Coordinates of C-alpha atoms and ligand atoms in Angstrom, one line a residue:
M24 CA -22.8 -14.3 -1.4
L25 CA -22.3 -11.3 0.9
I26 CA -25.3 -9.5 2.3
N27 CA -24.3 -6.1 0.9
E28 CA -24.5 -7.5 -2.5
L29 CA -28.2 -8.6 -2.6
K30 CA -29.6 -5.4 -3.7
N31 CA -28.0 -6.2 -7.1
H32 CA -29.9 -9.6 -7.3
I33 CA -33.4 -8.7 -6.9
G34 CA -35.7 -11.6 -8.2
K35 CA -32.8 -14.0 -8.0
E36 CA -32.3 -17.0 -5.8
V37 CA -29.2 -16.7 -3.5
T38 CA -27.5 -18.2 -0.4
I39 CA -26.3 -16.2 2.5
A40 CA -24.8 -17.1 5.9
G41 CA -24.5 -15.3 9.1
W42 CA -25.9 -14.7 12.7
V43 CA -29.4 -14.0 13.6
N44 CA -29.4 -10.4 14.8
V45 CA -32.8 -9.9 15.9
R46 CA -35.9 -12.1 15.5
R47 CA -39.5 -11.1 15.4
D48 CA -42.4 -13.5 15.5
H49 CA -45.5 -12.2 13.8
G50 CA -47.6 -15.5 14.2
K51 CA -47.4 -17.1 10.8
L52 CA -44.7 -14.7 9.6
I53 CA -41.2 -14.9 11.2
F54 CA -38.8 -12.1 10.6
F55 CA -35.1 -12.1 11.5
D56 CA -32.3 -9.9 10.5
L57 CA -29.2 -11.8 9.4
R58 CA -25.7 -10.5 9.9
D59 CA -22.6 -11.2 8.1
R60 CA -19.3 -9.2 7.9
S61 CA -20.8 -7.0 5.2
G62 CA -24.2 -6.0 6.7
T63 CA -27.6 -7.1 7.8
V64 CA -30.8 -8.0 5.7
Q65 CA -34.4 -9.0 6.8
V66 CA -35.2 -12.5 6.1
V67 CA -38.9 -13.6 6.2
A68 CA -40.0 -17.1 6.6
L69 CA -43.4 -17.8 5.2
P70 CA -45.5 -20.9 6.4
N71 CA -45.6 -22.0 2.7
H72 CA -42.0 -23.0 2.8
A73 CA -42.6 -25.3 5.7
E74 CA -39.2 -26.7 6.5
A75 CA -37.5 -23.1 6.4
H76 CA -40.4 -21.8 8.5
N77 CA -40.0 -24.4 11.3
V78 CA -36.3 -23.6 11.6
A79 CA -37.1 -19.9 11.8
V80 CA -39.8 -20.6 14.4
E81 CA -37.1 -22.3 16.4
S82 CA -34.2 -20.0 16.0
R83 CA -33.1 -17.4 18.2
A84 CA -30.5 -14.5 18.4
E85 CA -26.9 -15.4 17.6
W86 CA -28.0 -18.8 15.7
V87 CA -25.7 -19.3 12.9
L88 CA -27.8 -20.0 9.8
E89 CA -27.3 -20.5 6.0
V90 CA -30.2 -19.3 4.3
K91 CA -31.2 -20.0 0.6
G92 CA -33.9 -17.6 -0.6
I93 CA -35.3 -15.1 -3.2
V94 CA -34.4 -11.6 -2.9
N95 CA -37.5 -9.3 -3.1
S96 CA -38.2 -5.8 -3.1
R97 CA -40.1 -4.8 0.0
P98 CA -43.7 -3.7 -0.4
E99 CA -43.9 0.3 -0.4
K100 CA -45.1 0.4 3.2
M101 CA -42.2 -1.9 4.5
V102 CA -39.5 0.1 3.0
N103 CA -37.1 1.5 5.6
K104 CA -34.9 4.4 4.0
D105 CA -32.5 4.4 7.0
E106 CA -31.5 0.8 6.7
V107 CA -28.8 -0.3 4.2
N108 CA -31.0 -3.1 2.9
G109 CA -34.1 -1.3 3.7
T110 CA -35.7 -1.6 0.4
I111 CA -35.2 -5.4 0.0
E112 CA -35.9 -8.7 2.1
L113 CA -34.9 -12.2 1.4
E114 CA -37.8 -14.7 1.4
A115 CA -36.4 -17.9 2.9
L116 CA -36.7 -21.2 0.9
E117 CA -34.4 -23.3 2.9
V118 CA -32.6 -22.6 6.2
R119 CA -29.8 -24.6 7.5
V120 CA -28.7 -24.4 11.1
C121 CA -24.7 -24.1 11.3
A122 CA -24.9 -23.7 15.0
A123 CA -27.6 -23.1 17.6
A124 CA -27.0 -20.5 20.4
K125 CA -27.9 -20.8 24.1
E126 CA -30.3 -18.2 25.5
L127 CA -28.5 -14.8 25.9
P128 CA -27.5 -13.8 29.4
F129 CA -29.3 -10.4 29.0
E130 CA -31.6 -8.5 26.6
Q131 CA -29.9 -7.4 23.3
S132 CA -31.0 -3.9 23.9
A133 CA -30.0 -3.8 27.5
E134 CA -27.5 -1.0 28.7
L135 CA -24.8 -2.9 30.2
N136 CA -22.4 -1.5 32.8
L137 CA -18.6 -1.8 32.0
D138 CA -18.0 -4.8 34.1
T139 CA -20.8 -6.9 32.7
Y140 CA -19.9 -5.8 29.2
L141 CA -16.3 -7.0 29.8
D142 CA -17.4 -10.4 31.5
Y143 CA -19.5 -11.2 28.2
L144 CA -16.7 -10.0 25.5
P145 CA -17.0 -12.8 23.2
L146 CA -20.7 -11.9 23.1
T147 CA -20.6 -8.1 23.5
L148 CA -17.9 -7.4 21.0
R149 CA -20.6 -8.5 18.5
T150 CA -22.9 -5.4 19.0
P151 CA -22.9 -2.7 16.3
R152 CA -21.3 -0.4 18.9
S153 CA -18.3 -2.7 19.5
R154 CA -17.8 -3.5 16.0
A155 CA -17.7 0.0 15.0
I156 CA -15.1 0.9 17.7
F157 CA -12.7 -1.9 16.6
K158 CA -13.2 -1.4 12.9
V159 CA -12.1 2.2 13.4
Q160 CA -9.2 0.8 15.5
A161 CA -8.2 -1.4 12.8
T162 CA -8.4 1.4 10.2
I163 CA -6.0 3.5 12.5
I164 CA -3.4 0.5 12.2
T165 CA -3.9 0.3 8.5
A166 CA -3.4 4.0 8.1
F167 CA -0.2 4.0 10.4
R168 CA 1.2 1.3 8.2
E169 CA 0.4 2.7 5.0
F170 CA 1.5 6.3 5.6
L171 CA 4.9 5.0 7.1
M172 CA 5.6 2.5 4.3
R173 CA 4.8 5.3 1.8
H174 CA 7.5 7.5 3.6
G175 CA 10.1 4.8 3.5
F176 CA 9.8 2.9 6.8
T177 CA 10.1 -0.6 7.3
E178 CA 8.0 -2.6 9.9
F179 CA 9.6 -4.7 12.5
Q180 CA 8.5 -7.1 15.1
S181 CA 9.8 -6.1 18.6
P182 CA 10.5 -8.7 21.1
K183 CA 8.1 -8.9 23.9
L184 CA 10.5 -10.8 26.5
I185 CA 13.4 -8.7 27.4
G186 CA 16.4 -9.0 29.7
E187 CA 16.3 -5.4 31.0
D188 CA 13.6 -2.8 31.3
A189 CA 13.2 -0.9 28.1
E190 CA 13.0 2.5 29.6
G191 CA 15.3 1.8 32.6
G192 CA 12.2 2.2 34.9
A193 CA 10.6 0.1 37.6
N194 CA 7.0 -0.7 36.1
T195 CA 7.7 -4.1 34.6
F196 CA 6.2 -7.5 35.0
N197 CA 8.6 -10.2 35.9
V198 CA 8.6 -13.6 33.9
E199 CA 10.3 -16.7 35.2
Y200 CA 12.7 -17.6 32.4
F201 CA 14.4 -20.9 32.5
G202 CA 15.7 -20.3 36.1
T203 CA 16.4 -16.5 35.6
T204 CA 14.0 -13.5 35.4
A205 CA 12.9 -11.8 32.1
H206 CA 10.6 -8.9 31.8
L207 CA 7.8 -8.1 29.7
G208 CA 8.6 -5.1 27.4
T209 CA 7.3 -1.7 28.3
S210 CA 8.1 -0.2 25.0
P211 CA 10.0 -1.4 21.8
Q212 CA 12.1 1.8 22.4
L213 CA 15.7 0.2 22.7
Y214 CA 14.9 -2.1 19.7
K215 CA 13.5 0.5 17.5
Q216 CA 16.7 2.5 18.1
V217 CA 18.9 -0.5 17.4
M218 CA 16.8 -1.0 14.0
V219 CA 17.4 2.7 13.0
G220 CA 21.2 1.5 12.5
V221 CA 19.7 -1.2 10.3
F222 CA 16.8 0.4 8.1
E223 CA 17.2 4.1 9.0
R224 CA 13.3 4.3 9.2
V225 CA 11.3 1.8 11.2
F226 CA 8.0 1.3 12.7
S227 CA 6.2 -1.4 14.8
T228 CA 2.6 -2.0 16.1
G229 CA 2.4 -4.3 19.2
N230 CA 1.6 -4.8 22.7
V231 CA 3.5 -3.5 25.6
Y232 CA 3.2 -4.1 29.3
R233 CA 3.0 -1.8 32.3
A234 CA 2.7 -3.2 35.7
E235 CA 1.3 0.0 37.1
K236 CA -1.2 -0.3 39.8
H237 CA -3.4 2.3 38.2
S238 CA -7.2 2.2 38.1
T239 CA -8.0 5.1 35.8
S240 CA -10.1 5.6 32.7
R241 CA -6.9 6.0 30.6
H242 CA -4.5 3.3 31.9
L243 CA -4.2 -0.4 30.8
N244 CA -1.7 -3.0 32.0
E245 CA -1.2 -4.2 28.3
Y246 CA -1.8 -1.6 25.5
T247 CA -0.8 -1.3 21.9
S248 CA 1.9 0.8 21.1
L249 CA 2.4 2.5 17.6
D250 CA 6.1 3.2 17.3
F251 CA 8.2 4.9 14.6
E252 CA 11.7 5.9 14.6
M253 CA 13.5 7.8 11.9
G254 CA 17.3 8.7 11.3
F255 CA 19.0 11.7 10.0
I256 CA 16.6 14.1 11.6
T257 CA 17.6 17.9 12.2
D258 CA 15.8 17.8 15.6
H259 CA 12.5 16.6 17.3
T260 CA 10.3 18.9 15.0
D261 CA 11.0 16.5 12.0
V262 CA 9.4 13.7 14.2
M263 CA 6.5 15.9 15.1
N264 CA 5.9 16.8 11.5
M265 CA 6.0 13.1 10.6
E266 CA 3.4 12.3 13.2
N267 CA 1.4 15.3 12.1
G268 CA 1.3 14.1 8.6
F269 CA 0.2 10.6 9.8
L270 CA -2.7 12.2 11.8
Q271 CA -4.0 13.8 8.7
C272 CA -3.6 10.7 6.7
M273 CA -5.4 8.9 9.3
A274 CA -8.3 11.3 9.5
K275 CA -8.7 11.4 5.7
R276 CA -8.8 7.5 5.7
L277 CA -11.3 7.5 8.5
R278 CA -13.6 10.1 6.6
E279 CA -13.3 7.7 3.6
T280 CA -14.1 4.4 5.2
C281 CA -15.5 4.9 8.8
A282 CA -18.2 7.6 8.4
A283 CA -21.1 5.1 9.5
E284 CA -19.0 4.1 12.5
F285 CA -18.6 7.6 13.7
S286 CA -22.0 8.5 13.1
L287 CA -23.2 5.4 15.1
L288 CA -21.0 6.6 18.0
A289 CA -22.2 10.1 17.5
S290 CA -18.5 11.4 17.3
E291 CA -16.8 13.7 14.9
I292 CA -13.6 12.9 13.1
P293 CA -11.2 15.6 14.0
V294 CA -9.8 18.0 11.5
V295 CA -5.9 17.8 11.8
P296 CA -4.4 21.1 11.3
E297 CA -1.6 21.5 8.6
K298 CA 0.6 22.4 11.6
I299 CA -0.6 21.3 15.0
P300 CA 0.0 24.1 17.5
T301 CA 3.1 23.7 19.7
L302 CA 3.8 25.2 23.0
K303 CA 6.7 24.7 25.5
L304 CA 5.9 23.2 28.8
R305 CA 6.5 26.5 30.6
E306 CA 4.6 28.6 28.1
A307 CA 1.7 26.1 28.6
Q308 CA 1.8 26.2 32.4
K309 CA 1.8 30.0 32.2
I310 CA -1.5 29.9 30.0
I311 CA -2.9 27.6 32.8
K312 CA -2.1 30.2 35.4
A313 CA -3.6 33.0 33.3
E314 CA -6.8 31.3 32.0
Y315 CA -7.6 28.9 34.8
G316 CA -6.0 30.6 37.9
V317 CA -4.0 27.4 38.9
D318 CA -0.1 28.1 39.4
C319 CA 1.6 24.8 38.2
T320 CA 4.7 26.8 36.9
E321 CA 7.0 24.9 39.2
E322 CA 5.9 21.5 38.5
P323 CA 7.9 19.2 36.1
D324 CA 5.0 17.6 34.4
L325 CA 1.2 18.1 33.5
E326 CA -1.6 16.7 35.7
P327 CA -4.4 15.3 34.1
Q328 CA -6.6 18.4 34.6
H329 CA -3.8 20.5 33.1
E330 CA -4.0 18.4 29.9
R331 CA -7.7 19.0 29.7
W332 CA -7.4 22.7 30.2
L333 CA -4.7 22.9 27.5
C334 CA -6.9 20.9 25.1
E335 CA -9.7 23.3 25.8
Y336 CA -7.5 26.2 25.1
A337 CA -6.0 24.6 21.9
A338 CA -9.8 24.3 20.7
K339 CA -10.7 27.7 21.5
K340 CA -7.6 29.5 20.7
F341 CA -6.2 27.5 17.7
D342 CA -9.2 25.7 16.5
S343 CA -7.3 22.3 17.0
D344 CA -8.3 19.1 18.8
F345 CA -4.4 18.4 19.1
I346 CA -1.7 20.3 20.7
F347 CA 1.9 19.4 21.2
I348 CA 3.8 20.3 24.4
T349 CA 7.6 20.5 24.3
H350 CA 10.6 21.1 26.5
Y351 CA 9.7 18.9 29.5
P352 CA 12.6 19.0 32.1
L353 CA 15.3 16.7 31.1
A354 CA 15.2 15.0 34.5
K355 CA 11.6 13.9 34.0
R356 CA 12.4 12.2 30.6
P357 CA 14.0 8.9 30.0
F358 CA 17.7 8.5 29.9
Y359 CA 18.0 8.3 26.0
T360 CA 16.3 11.7 25.6
M361 CA 18.3 14.7 23.8
E362 CA 18.8 17.9 25.7
D363 CA 18.2 21.0 23.9
D364 CA 21.4 23.0 23.8
A365 CA 19.5 26.2 23.3
D366 CA 17.5 25.4 26.3
P367 CA 19.6 23.7 28.8
G368 CA 18.0 21.4 31.2
Y369 CA 15.1 20.8 28.8
A370 CA 14.5 18.0 26.4
K371 CA 14.1 18.0 22.7
G372 CA 11.0 16.1 23.3
F373 CA 7.3 16.3 23.2
D374 CA 3.9 15.0 24.2
L375 CA 0.8 15.3 22.1
L376 CA -2.4 16.0 23.7
F377 CA -5.6 15.1 22.0
R378 CA -9.2 16.0 23.4
G379 CA -7.8 16.2 27.0
V380 CA -5.4 13.4 27.2
E381 CA -1.8 12.6 26.3
I382 CA -1.7 10.1 23.4
T383 CA 2.0 10.5 22.5
T384 CA 5.4 10.7 23.9
G385 CA 8.4 11.5 21.3
A386 CA 11.8 13.0 21.2
Q387 CA 15.1 13.3 19.5
R388 CA 17.4 10.7 21.1
I389 CA 21.1 11.0 22.2
H390 CA 23.0 9.3 19.3
D391 CA 26.5 9.7 20.5
Y392 CA 28.1 6.8 22.4
D393 CA 29.8 8.7 25.1
T394 CA 27.0 11.0 25.8
L395 CA 24.6 8.1 26.2
V396 CA 26.7 6.3 28.6
A397 CA 27.0 9.6 30.7
A398 CA 23.2 10.0 30.4
L399 CA 22.7 6.2 31.8
E400 CA 25.1 6.9 34.8
R401 CA 23.3 10.3 35.4
K402 CA 20.1 8.4 35.9
G403 CA 21.7 5.9 38.2
L404 CA 21.5 3.1 35.8
D405 CA 24.4 0.7 35.0
P406 CA 25.8 1.0 31.5
Q407 CA 27.0 -2.7 31.6
K408 CA 23.4 -3.8 31.7
F409 CA 22.7 -1.9 28.5
S410 CA 25.9 -3.0 26.8
F411 CA 23.9 -5.1 24.1
Y412 CA 21.8 -2.0 23.1
L413 CA 24.8 0.4 23.3
Q414 CA 26.7 -1.6 20.6
A415 CA 24.3 0.2 18.1
F416 CA 25.9 3.5 19.2
K417 CA 29.3 2.2 19.5
Y418 CA 29.2 1.2 15.8
G419 CA 27.7 4.5 14.3
M420 CA 24.2 6.0 14.9
P421 CA 22.8 9.1 12.9
P422 CA 20.7 11.6 14.7
H423 CA 17.4 10.2 15.3
G424 CA 14.1 10.3 17.0
G425 CA 10.6 8.8 17.2
I426 CA 7.4 8.4 19.0
G427 CA 5.1 6.1 20.9
L428 CA 1.5 6.5 20.5
G429 CA -1.1 4.8 22.5
L430 CA -3.6 3.1 20.2
E431 CA -6.4 2.6 22.7
R432 CA -6.2 6.1 24.0
L433 CA -6.2 7.6 20.6
T434 CA -9.3 5.4 19.7
A435 CA -11.2 6.1 22.9
K436 CA -10.7 9.8 22.3
L437 CA -11.7 9.7 18.6
L438 CA -14.8 8.0 19.4
G439 CA -15.5 9.8 22.7
L440 CA -15.4 6.8 24.8
E441 CA -15.2 7.4 28.4
N442 CA -12.9 4.6 29.4
V443 CA -9.8 3.3 27.3
K444 CA -11.0 -0.3 28.2
E445 CA -13.9 0.2 25.8
A446 CA -11.3 0.8 23.1
T447 CA -9.4 -2.4 24.2
L448 CA -10.6 -5.7 22.8
F449 CA -9.6 -7.9 25.8
P450 CA -8.4 -5.2 28.5
R451 CA -6.1 -6.2 31.2
D452 CA -6.2 -4.4 34.3
L453 CA -5.6 -4.7 38.3
N454 CA -8.6 -6.7 38.5
R455 CA -9.1 -8.6 35.4
I456 CA -7.4 -10.8 32.8
D457 CA -10.7 -11.6 30.7
I458 CA -12.2 -12.8 33.8
L459 CA -12.1 -11.0 37.2
L460 CA -9.1 -12.2 39.1
S461 CA -10.9 -12.2 42.4
K462 CA -14.6 -12.6 43.0
Ligands
AMO22 P1 5.3 6.5 27.1 O1 5.7 5.7 28.3 O2 4.8 8.1 27.4 O3 6.4 6.8 26.1 O4 4.2 6.0 26.4 C1 3.7 6.4 25.1 C2 2.2 6.5 24.9 O5 1.6 5.3 25.4 C3 0.5 5.4 25.9 N1 0.5 4.8 27.2 C4 -0.7 4.1 27.8 N2 -1.9 3.7 27.4 C5 -2.6 3.0 28.1 N3 -2.2 2.5 29.3 C6 -1.1 2.9 29.8 N4 -0.7 2.4 30.9 C7 -0.1 3.7 29.1 N5 1.2 4.2 29.2 C8 1.4 4.8 28.2 C9 0.2 7.0 26.0 C10 1.5 7.5 26.0 O6 1.6 8.7 25.4 N6 9.3 5.0 24.6 C11 8.4 6.0 24.8 C12 7.8 6.6 23.4 C13 8.8 7.3 22.6 O7 9.5 8.3 23.1 O8 9.1 6.9 21.4 C14 7.2 5.6 25.7 O9 6.9 4.6 25.8 O10 -0.6 7.3 25.0

């Protein structure tokens, strides 16, 4: 039986199984909290059930136990209204050890620094805080999937081993591949565009790899990219509206299913506006100059501090945690990005900023074969190397566009985590693949 069902079985004999959360020795009485996937409950082992009592005396945190017992209402003065099972406890009749656990490397209540937390992930991921983070993250993916499927998108699996860098950039990991060199995909970009030719509307959720030697609170070398791509758009605003809709759906779902997790992390589920405010990059830069006294109007991109200021401004001015910034210089965007004819030199593309950080890049793409070949050449890329991808455009592609959303950044910002690594189950960074690479 699951622990969250016990309340409905007062006075009955039941069997549950899980991990010892915390154990308290009150001399003859041993109390421990048992945890399964549904919740926790206090178990009490009394000396009159000698065998069960003996096992309870021996047991320690993280032991895996199966407990047969009677569900009792707690005496009035032991009731804890703040706990889910605060009105009941399980009186142990029989306790079976499924697995003992070694002594823990630190006190359960200890505040760990990030490195120690990461060193012991198989253990530290079991804490209520980590479980809350990754339940929220799983819920975001579910919402992404459900929302897009409802809107006629088909999920596909993008390859991770690729022959050419998906973005035509330099930050790829090389992999020895039967005597030649392959790369780890930095984005499903080229494949999701090809798939528009197949299904018109597609999405994927998967890992991508960036060989960037960054050591910041927002960069990972392996992250999860939530991507969608849709055909027959008028322009990039159709893509922005679709993302806006997804974010609203996500917030609703988080409110329905993850309120406890947000409360545990003392964070607020954002209210996603019906229409997320939008500024062109040049307007945003003028605002930064006027509001914060820093002139970045000549720069082709935003610095992290500029992103923080714009989010602060959006919260104040538009009451929104989100803001779209559109029309970056085309020169700064990847080769497949569509230029805005009404604003020459600037892209029909956007970034989405959320609580101080960029979480998404998106755009309308070039769909005309000749224009795309010319765009590759302008970036100094060899169209021949992209001939596989270019077939999609040779043989008819509709106007289309899409986004890539960084799952870990979104999770971190939703939950107010300082470092994106806290929102990554098993982060890979400059110094670590599970364990530190050099000690
Ligand atoms: P871009 O490279 O901007 O665009 O990435 C999209 C989003 O992915 C996240 N992100 C990262 N998260 C953690 N660590 C990193 N090193 C990292 N790099 C990027 C960010 C970012 O906004 N193909 C385009 C998307 C598209 O146009 O559809 C792309 O990959 O949240």
